């Protein structure tokens, strides 16, 4: 038996590394096991960070190619250097993963390199060495969901990981799944010159999003050139020398048809990852979707074993994993860590961005809650006009009787930043009136949030 720890965290994604740092800050002796060559998990290596780097770079390319002229900025012969764009993305990733290494050193968190297996409660084996620990935290994240009949080779048929690494712009990219990954990475490759077709099983994209906002989002993306095949399922995809041939069928049954693609991105969701962990073998209970079952305080059914992040229930988001990491570390230190699941923002980093927090109109209707709506379009916002970015609107939902904010859905420029104001307001139990009476700088995009709050009471000023 080797060294003993207070906490061993398995997995160094945003859930695991943040949990390790917070536990170390609270005086515990902490190790974090990671089998990947770099720290940071899916998010930093093949998720949030590289996708946002490519989204930003491709946005610049599109702006230089199409939008600068409107501002009187004339650039001739804009050319794409994809190799440079990809290299920059790699540099951004490295800066972030090294950052986590630095934070581990700073906080005296030991990185145990290799694959971690729970040998027994209180014992973790890492590539042949056993470590004793008072607590084990499973933070092993998630992996791309496979689609029967579609074999991923990460070249012609790719998951998000392969789609972030393409060294050539595909002529035709077919994306299976009109969710977050499909729309973000579909947008990247469309901007860089690919024809992009999104095949979605449901009759709408971004399921779970407020439908009015989702419909407008779909219209804007379609205007940009994304093609949508809704209510359609892919039943097979075969890669050959001349690209990939897909078999498509109407979701509710009907005649099949074929579609040709140069590259196919499978983005139909992600599933909890516990392979090789040994959790089920020692009796850790999993749910029907293979996620580690936990109670309200991240404890599994085995004393001393906890789980957080994508591997447990809830939205698969980096900030949700991080907040759970902090809450659990604080609980292990005897404090009262807590996550408010009613106020977790979600952002799709397309153009325009789609940001949401709290409940949708559909959820409020289903729950029988009486609500009022306040909406304000970016066409009526001075700053958005100055920027030439007027697509989208802010939609706020407030309780009809108490005026308490229940949800916000923002489609527009920098919506991912704007949503933070409402998330904070909701944490404080604010009313729409509270936001409406807060002085907002002029000219700013945030004024659209204030106007939507005024609109809840029918008193918007600029429309
Ligand atoms: P992960 O980040 O998946 O980390 C788990 C780690 O555990 C991995 O490094 C893995 O190697 C390691 N591991 C697994 N098993 C073992 C073992 N037995 N031993 C040792 N190590 C092990 N979320 C957002 O909030 N915003 C975004 O913009 C965003 N963009 C995304 C873009 C893409 C393309 C993808 C795929 C995901 C994106 N996500 C985004 C989701 C986000 O990446 C996840 O929610 C987040 O990474 C979950 O964190 P985690 O700590 O639970 O697990
Ligand atoms: P998703 O759940 O967002 O979308 C999957 C889509 O595929 C859904 O619209 C679903 O109806 C559709 N679908 C399912 N089966 C299908 C089939 N057989 N044929 C056609 N369509 C089918 O999942 P996605 O996009 O893979 O992302 C996985 C996770 O990663 C998400 O939970 C998301 O939270 C996270 N993520 C977050 C990002 C962000 O916060 N900006 C960015 C990227 C990923």
XYZ file of C-alpha atoms and ligand atoms in Angstrom:
560
model
C 0.000 0.000 0.000
C 1.339 3.426 -0.960
C 0.572 6.916 0.386
C -2.719 7.685 2.224
C -4.993 10.626 1.404
C -8.096 12.306 2.820
C -9.642 12.490 -0.657
C -8.836 10.843 -3.969
C -10.740 12.336 -6.897
C -10.918 10.159 -10.011
C -11.038 12.371 -13.110
C -9.619 15.883 -13.581
C -12.426 17.556 -15.562
C -14.091 20.728 -14.244
C -15.894 18.643 -11.610
C -12.844 16.713 -10.434
C -10.108 19.349 -10.553
C -12.244 22.001 -8.887
C -13.287 19.537 -6.158
C -9.610 18.645 -5.597
C -8.530 22.287 -5.333
C -11.371 23.244 -2.974
C -10.720 20.203 -0.744
C -7.022 21.130 -0.584
C -7.910 24.746 0.250
C -9.923 23.370 3.160
C -6.879 21.583 4.545
C -7.360 18.057 3.225
C -4.606 15.917 1.733
C -5.806 15.414 -1.834
C -4.879 13.422 -4.926
C -6.523 13.523 -8.343
C -6.213 10.588 -10.746
C -6.172 11.374 -14.477
C -5.415 8.930 -17.267
C -5.249 11.520 -20.045
C -1.805 13.058 -20.693
C -3.119 16.475 -19.644
C -5.430 17.729 -16.901
C -8.801 19.440 -17.424
C -10.984 16.598 -18.707
C -13.354 16.755 -21.657
C -14.008 20.453 -21.138
C -10.474 21.773 -21.454
C -9.084 19.172 -23.864
C -11.850 18.257 -26.313
C -14.937 20.221 -25.245
C -15.732 23.733 -24.075
C -12.348 25.334 -24.650
C -11.287 24.045 -28.112
C -14.842 24.476 -29.425
C -14.980 28.068 -28.210
C -11.552 28.765 -29.740
C -12.778 27.526 -33.141
C -16.100 29.332 -32.748
C -14.281 32.607 -32.125
C -11.780 32.101 -34.947
C -14.468 31.118 -37.449
C -16.568 34.101 -36.373
C -13.597 36.337 -37.185
C -13.212 34.646 -40.574
C -16.875 35.145 -41.398
C -16.824 38.757 -40.230
C -13.739 39.542 -42.316
C -15.243 37.777 -45.342
C -18.766 39.212 -45.188
C -19.399 41.824 -42.493
C -16.441 44.230 -42.433
C -17.454 45.983 -45.670
C -20.684 47.227 -44.073
C -18.500 49.035 -41.520
C -16.374 50.559 -44.278
C -13.489 48.234 -43.539
C -12.347 46.877 -46.876
C -10.237 43.732 -46.875
C -9.392 42.020 -50.129
C -8.663 38.373 -50.591
C -9.532 37.010 -47.148
C -8.024 33.540 -46.972
C -8.372 30.700 -44.510
C -5.245 29.200 -42.941
C -6.918 26.234 -41.243
C -3.621 24.805 -40.016
C -2.907 28.069 -38.162
C -6.453 28.203 -36.784
C -6.098 24.656 -35.467
C -2.631 25.384 -34.063
C -3.995 28.406 -32.198
C -6.795 26.243 -30.782
C -4.097 23.818 -29.558
C -2.196 26.673 -27.895
C -5.344 27.830 -26.121
C -5.991 24.284 -24.861
C -2.401 23.879 -23.648
C -2.480 27.202 -21.796
C -5.607 26.037 -19.977
C -4.490 22.491 -19.154
C -1.110 23.773 -17.913
C -3.048 26.268 -15.834
C -4.708 23.400 -13.982
C -1.291 21.763 -13.427
C -0.080 25.044 -11.939
C -3.144 25.220 -9.670
C -2.526 21.652 -8.494
C 1.065 22.534 -7.580
C -0.041 25.755 -5.887
C -2.645 23.921 -3.782
C -0.496 20.831 -3.189
C -2.863 18.464 -4.980
C -1.025 15.297 -6.078
C -1.677 14.254 -9.675
C -1.709 10.447 -9.809
C -1.081 9.736 -13.491
C -2.882 6.730 -14.914
C -6.223 4.951 -14.875
C -7.893 4.833 -11.481
C -9.882 1.830 -10.310
C -11.800 1.598 -7.073
C -10.339 -1.567 -5.570
C -12.497 -1.315 -2.431
C -14.086 1.454 -0.342
C -11.090 3.502 0.854
C -8.719 2.039 -1.738
C -7.910 3.272 -5.259
C -5.552 1.409 -7.602
C -3.687 3.488 -10.159
C -1.797 1.454 -12.737
C -0.755 -1.248 -10.251
C -0.207 0.912 -7.134
C -2.816 1.020 -4.381
C -3.556 4.235 -2.474
C -5.489 4.453 0.771
C -8.014 7.263 1.189
C -10.791 8.308 3.538
C -13.014 9.488 0.675
C -13.294 8.675 -3.031
C -14.885 11.095 -5.504
C -15.968 9.702 -8.877
C -15.668 12.492 -11.455
C -15.097 10.415 -14.572
C -17.377 12.476 -16.821
C -19.063 11.376 -20.005
C -18.490 10.160 -23.548
C -20.232 10.613 -26.874
C -23.380 8.490 -27.292
C -23.004 5.945 -30.103
C -25.679 5.545 -32.804
C -26.466 2.001 -33.952
C -25.578 1.524 -37.635
C -23.107 4.416 -37.626
C -19.519 3.363 -36.824
C -17.321 6.267 -35.736
C -13.763 6.244 -37.180
C -12.973 9.870 -36.127
C -12.040 10.649 -39.752
C -15.098 10.447 -42.034
C -17.595 9.655 -39.273
C -16.651 11.681 -36.223
C -17.746 12.619 -32.727
C -17.160 16.157 -31.477
C -13.532 15.174 -30.805
C -12.890 14.412 -34.486
C -14.959 17.412 -35.615
C -12.612 19.685 -33.643
C -9.585 18.216 -35.426
C -10.525 18.264 -39.140
C -7.559 19.364 -41.253
C -9.710 20.199 -44.293
C -13.039 21.985 -44.601
C -15.522 19.277 -45.672
C -17.552 19.929 -48.823
C -20.686 18.608 -47.147
C -20.884 18.029 -43.392
C -23.915 16.123 -42.149
C -24.581 16.553 -38.444
C -26.750 13.954 -36.728
C -28.474 15.747 -33.825
C -29.707 19.342 -33.658
C -28.493 19.898 -30.087
C -25.729 22.008 -28.619
C -22.733 20.233 -30.164
C -24.354 19.887 -33.593
C -25.227 23.577 -33.799
C -21.953 24.917 -32.388
C -19.668 22.737 -34.509
C -22.037 22.891 -37.488
C -21.721 26.691 -37.282
C -17.915 26.512 -37.161
C -17.636 24.470 -40.355
C -20.388 26.391 -42.201
C -18.551 29.639 -41.506
C -15.359 28.103 -42.845
C -17.085 27.107 -46.091
C -18.811 23.724 -45.654
C -22.363 23.002 -46.705
C -23.943 21.796 -43.443
C -27.074 19.660 -43.078
C -28.411 18.956 -39.590
C -30.564 15.827 -39.295
C -32.735 15.958 -36.180
C -35.077 13.251 -34.924
C -37.556 15.674 -33.335
C -39.589 18.313 -35.179
C -37.487 21.067 -33.613
C -33.872 21.783 -32.649
C -32.472 22.405 -29.128
C -35.083 20.302 -27.301
C -35.964 21.565 -23.848
C -35.433 25.204 -24.860
C -38.355 27.659 -24.630
C -40.138 26.889 -27.901
C -40.702 30.475 -29.055
C -37.018 31.244 -28.638
C -36.004 27.906 -30.194
C -38.137 28.599 -33.299
C -36.575 32.021 -33.802
C -33.106 30.493 -33.274
C -33.799 27.898 -35.971
C -34.976 30.608 -38.418
C -31.824 32.666 -37.864
C -29.487 29.670 -38.270
C -31.358 28.606 -41.432
C -30.954 32.147 -42.828
C -27.209 31.803 -42.211
C -27.214 28.682 -44.393
C -27.563 25.712 -42.018
C -29.956 23.200 -43.612
C -32.325 21.358 -41.276
C -33.876 17.955 -41.888
C -36.277 17.711 -38.956
C -38.414 14.724 -37.890
C -35.832 12.529 -39.576
C -33.665 9.697 -38.293
C -30.420 8.247 -39.603
C -30.566 4.472 -39.659
C -27.182 3.754 -41.286
C -24.011 5.467 -42.485
C -21.312 3.779 -44.539
C -17.930 5.324 -45.215
C -16.461 4.576 -48.655
C -13.772 5.974 -50.928
C -16.130 8.719 -52.171
C -17.391 9.842 -48.765
C -20.171 8.660 -46.511
C -23.606 7.439 -47.599
C -26.332 7.944 -45.016
C -29.722 6.271 -44.911
C -32.438 8.650 -43.689
C -35.982 7.752 -42.689
C -38.890 9.878 -41.487
C -38.935 9.694 -37.665
C -42.458 8.289 -37.672
C -41.769 5.732 -40.410
C -41.950 5.949 -44.212
C -39.733 5.446 -47.240
C -35.968 5.655 -46.750
C -33.672 7.914 -48.805
C -29.930 8.345 -49.067
C -27.774 11.398 -48.478
C -24.085 11.815 -49.343
C -21.599 13.540 -47.057
C -17.868 14.108 -46.884
C -17.910 14.053 -43.096
C -20.620 12.978 -40.648
C -20.703 14.309 -37.093
C -22.598 12.147 -34.617
C -23.911 14.461 -31.877
C -26.953 12.777 -30.374
C -26.031 13.301 -26.735
C -23.476 12.053 -24.211
C -23.588 9.260 -21.646
C -21.967 8.781 -18.258
C -18.494 7.200 -18.399
C -17.616 4.541 -15.819
C -15.770 1.929 -17.928
C -12.761 0.405 -16.142
C -13.584 2.243 -12.908
C -14.619 -0.833 -10.954
C -17.495 1.078 -9.341
C -20.284 -1.320 -10.298
C -18.064 -4.282 -9.341
C -17.822 -3.133 -5.732
C -21.562 -2.431 -5.605
C -21.869 1.296 -6.411
C -25.438 1.656 -7.701
C -25.969 3.029 -11.211
C -29.308 4.253 -12.612
C -31.071 3.000 -15.766
C -28.895 5.316 -17.899
C -25.618 4.122 -16.403
C -25.150 7.230 -14.240
C -23.818 6.904 -10.699
C -26.746 7.239 -8.302
C -26.243 9.845 -5.587
C -28.298 11.417 -2.822
C -28.767 15.173 -2.464
C -25.220 15.432 -1.059
C -23.396 13.467 -3.822
C -23.048 10.328 -1.671
C -23.409 6.994 -3.431
C -24.883 3.958 -1.682
C -21.360 2.984 -0.506
C -20.100 5.017 2.493
C -17.067 7.137 1.635
C -17.713 7.083 -2.138
C -19.183 10.180 -3.803
C -19.822 11.280 -7.390
C -20.189 14.612 -9.222
C -20.392 16.106 -12.728
C -21.435 14.467 -15.995
C -21.276 10.996 -14.440
C -24.331 11.759 -12.264
C -27.813 13.040 -13.154
C -28.450 16.621 -14.276
C -27.347 18.856 -17.133
C -23.966 17.910 -18.610
C -22.372 21.317 -18.159
C -18.932 22.318 -16.935
C -20.189 24.934 -14.468
C -22.688 22.459 -12.984
C -19.809 19.981 -12.480
C -17.621 22.716 -10.921
C -20.291 23.856 -8.498
C -20.905 20.265 -7.454
C -17.147 19.834 -6.910
C -17.064 22.836 -4.581
C -20.237 21.815 -2.729
C -18.938 18.282 -2.142
C -15.489 19.417 -0.950
C -17.179 21.780 1.505
C -19.462 18.991 2.743
C -16.445 16.724 3.261
C -14.922 19.516 5.373
C -18.078 19.680 7.494
C -19.435 22.802 5.809
C -22.787 23.288 4.083
C -21.988 23.166 0.345
C -25.045 23.508 -1.859
C -25.988 23.846 -5.550
C -29.197 25.592 -6.634
C -30.309 23.451 -9.575
C -33.118 25.894 -10.374
C -30.606 28.522 -11.480
C -28.062 26.852 -13.762
C -27.573 28.849 -16.951
C -27.136 27.106 -20.295
C -25.510 28.778 -23.296
C -25.204 27.750 -26.941
C -22.203 29.667 -28.292
C -23.439 30.090 -31.852
C -24.114 33.438 -33.474
C -26.333 34.783 -32.097
C -25.832 33.089 -28.750
C -28.740 31.357 -27.049
C -28.728 31.630 -23.263
C -31.306 30.387 -20.829
C -31.802 30.139 -17.092
C -34.746 28.952 -15.035
C -38.021 27.769 -16.472
C -39.481 27.843 -19.963
C -43.039 28.861 -20.822
C -43.816 25.209 -21.534
C -42.609 24.178 -18.046
C -44.606 26.924 -16.339
C -47.766 25.958 -18.248
C -47.284 22.283 -17.354
C -46.843 23.225 -13.683
C -49.967 25.421 -13.762
C -48.028 28.545 -12.752
C -49.570 31.916 -13.709
C -46.883 34.074 -15.292
C -46.310 37.301 -17.196
C -43.925 37.719 -20.137
C -41.645 40.634 -20.925
C -39.911 40.716 -24.315
C -37.553 43.148 -25.948
C -35.886 42.836 -29.373
C -32.251 43.731 -30.031
C -33.390 45.735 -33.109
C -34.565 48.370 -30.582
C -31.308 48.390 -28.572
C -28.911 51.214 -29.451
C -25.730 49.304 -28.720
C -26.830 46.286 -30.794
C -27.599 48.646 -33.686
C -24.190 50.298 -33.342
C -22.587 46.866 -33.473
C -24.773 45.799 -36.410
C -25.898 42.773 -34.392
C -29.643 43.050 -33.995
C -30.775 39.431 -34.343
C -32.784 38.038 -31.438
C -34.584 39.215 -28.318
C -34.764 38.946 -24.534
C -37.693 37.083 -22.991
C -38.324 37.178 -19.253
C -40.917 35.163 -17.363
C -42.158 36.358 -13.987
C -44.741 35.060 -11.535
C -48.037 36.869 -12.238
C -48.863 37.418 -8.578
C -45.479 38.013 -6.932
C -43.511 39.297 -9.983
C -40.625 37.005 -8.954
C -38.391 36.111 -11.921
C -38.892 32.491 -12.968
C -36.906 32.246 -16.187
C -34.947 34.139 -18.817
C -34.288 33.227 -22.437
C -31.966 35.425 -24.420
C -31.191 35.050 -28.099
C -28.730 37.674 -29.200
C -25.246 39.146 -29.166
C -23.285 38.070 -26.069
C -26.379 36.426 -24.587
C -24.093 34.104 -22.590
C -22.775 37.113 -20.668
C -26.145 38.884 -20.410
C -27.807 35.875 -18.767
C -25.560 36.224 -15.688
C -27.529 39.303 -14.590
C -30.737 37.298 -14.437
C -29.054 34.273 -12.833
C -27.810 36.567 -10.063
C -31.212 38.249 -9.767
C -32.897 34.849 -9.472
C -30.411 33.733 -6.785
C -31.504 36.771 -4.789
C -35.193 35.996 -5.439
C -35.546 39.259 -7.369
C -38.699 40.459 -9.096
C -38.866 41.780 -12.658
C -39.460 45.179 -11.039
C -36.098 44.908 -9.215
C -34.286 44.469 -12.543
C -36.400 47.162 -14.207
C -35.493 49.691 -11.479
C -31.763 48.903 -11.575
C -29.790 51.576 -13.436
C -28.235 49.990 -16.551
C -25.362 51.693 -18.405
C -26.127 53.266 -21.763
C -25.550 52.245 -24.455
C -25.256 48.604 -23.458
C -26.731 45.289 -24.536
C -27.896 44.856 -20.917
C -30.430 47.607 -21.498
C -32.402 45.032 -23.516
C -32.660 42.981 -20.298
C -33.885 46.016 -18.386
C -36.433 46.812 -21.127
C -37.698 43.212 -21.070
C -38.100 43.555 -17.293
C -40.095 46.772 -17.844
C -42.110 44.944 -20.520
C -43.246 42.366 -17.927
C -45.393 45.209 -16.549
C -46.198 46.632 -19.999
C -43.922 49.666 -19.539
C -41.026 49.142 -21.955
C -39.769 52.571 -23.003
C -38.057 52.013 -26.332
C -40.617 49.964 -28.246
P -14.987 15.397 -17.746
O -14.648 16.780 -18.133
O -15.515 14.491 -18.805
O -13.665 14.780 -17.122
C -13.567 13.454 -16.742
C -12.103 13.062 -16.746
O -11.986 11.807 -16.096
C -11.492 12.860 -18.130
O -10.336 13.636 -18.265
C -11.158 11.375 -18.189
O -9.946 11.109 -18.885
C -10.982 11.051 -16.719
N -11.210 9.662 -16.372
C -12.301 8.899 -16.641
N -12.180 7.683 -16.084
C -10.977 7.680 -15.458
C -10.290 6.704 -14.695
N -10.822 5.515 -14.439
N -9.070 7.028 -14.221
C -8.515 8.237 -14.454
N -9.129 9.200 -15.154
C -10.351 8.919 -15.635
N -20.065 22.521 -21.087
C -20.251 23.826 -20.788
O -20.671 24.145 -19.671
N -19.948 24.822 -21.691
C -19.489 24.526 -22.935
O -19.237 25.435 -23.735
C -19.306 23.154 -23.279
N -18.840 22.826 -24.496
C -18.652 21.504 -24.796
C -18.209 21.178 -26.079
C -18.017 19.867 -26.423
C -17.531 19.527 -27.819
C -18.258 18.833 -25.467
C -18.020 17.395 -25.822
C -18.702 19.148 -24.198
C -18.913 20.488 -23.864
N -19.400 20.846 -22.610
C -19.603 22.171 -22.305
C -19.698 19.854 -21.567
C -18.527 19.762 -20.562
O -17.349 19.447 -21.259
C -18.820 18.718 -19.502
O -20.066 19.000 -18.882
C -17.736 18.722 -18.444
O -16.477 18.476 -19.018
C -18.029 17.669 -17.374
O -17.019 17.692 -16.431
P -16.652 16.412 -15.557
O -15.604 16.871 -14.607
O -17.871 15.793 -15.015
O -16.043 15.335 -16.568
P -27.877 17.280 -27.000
O -28.637 16.488 -26.030
O -27.710 18.732 -26.793
O -28.513 17.129 -28.451
C -28.713 15.891 -29.057
C -29.736 16.058 -30.169
O -29.747 14.869 -30.935
C -31.154 16.266 -29.655
O -31.713 17.356 -30.357
C -31.845 14.960 -29.959
O -33.224 15.104 -30.204
C -31.089 14.523 -31.203
N -31.101 13.086 -31.465
C -31.019 12.071 -30.570
N -31.006 10.892 -31.222
C -31.073 11.167 -32.550
C -31.063 10.384 -33.731
N -30.992 9.063 -33.677
N -31.116 11.001 -34.926
C -31.186 12.352 -34.998
N -31.188 13.150 -33.905
C -31.125 12.563 -32.709
O -26.471 16.533 -27.122
P -25.103 16.971 -27.789
O -25.307 18.098 -28.731
O -24.482 15.727 -28.271
O -24.281 17.502 -26.545
C -23.986 16.625 -25.444
C -23.878 17.378 -24.164
O -22.736 18.206 -24.150
C -25.082 18.242 -23.915
O -25.761 17.700 -22.798
C -24.564 19.581 -23.604
O -25.035 20.020 -22.359
C -23.048 19.438 -23.545
N -22.494 20.538 -24.336
C -22.659 21.803 -23.865
C -22.237 22.877 -24.604
C -22.475 24.234 -24.091
O -22.827 24.375 -22.919
N -22.289 25.278 -24.883
C -21.562 22.709 -25.884
C -21.483 21.339 -26.299
C -21.915 20.314 -25.519
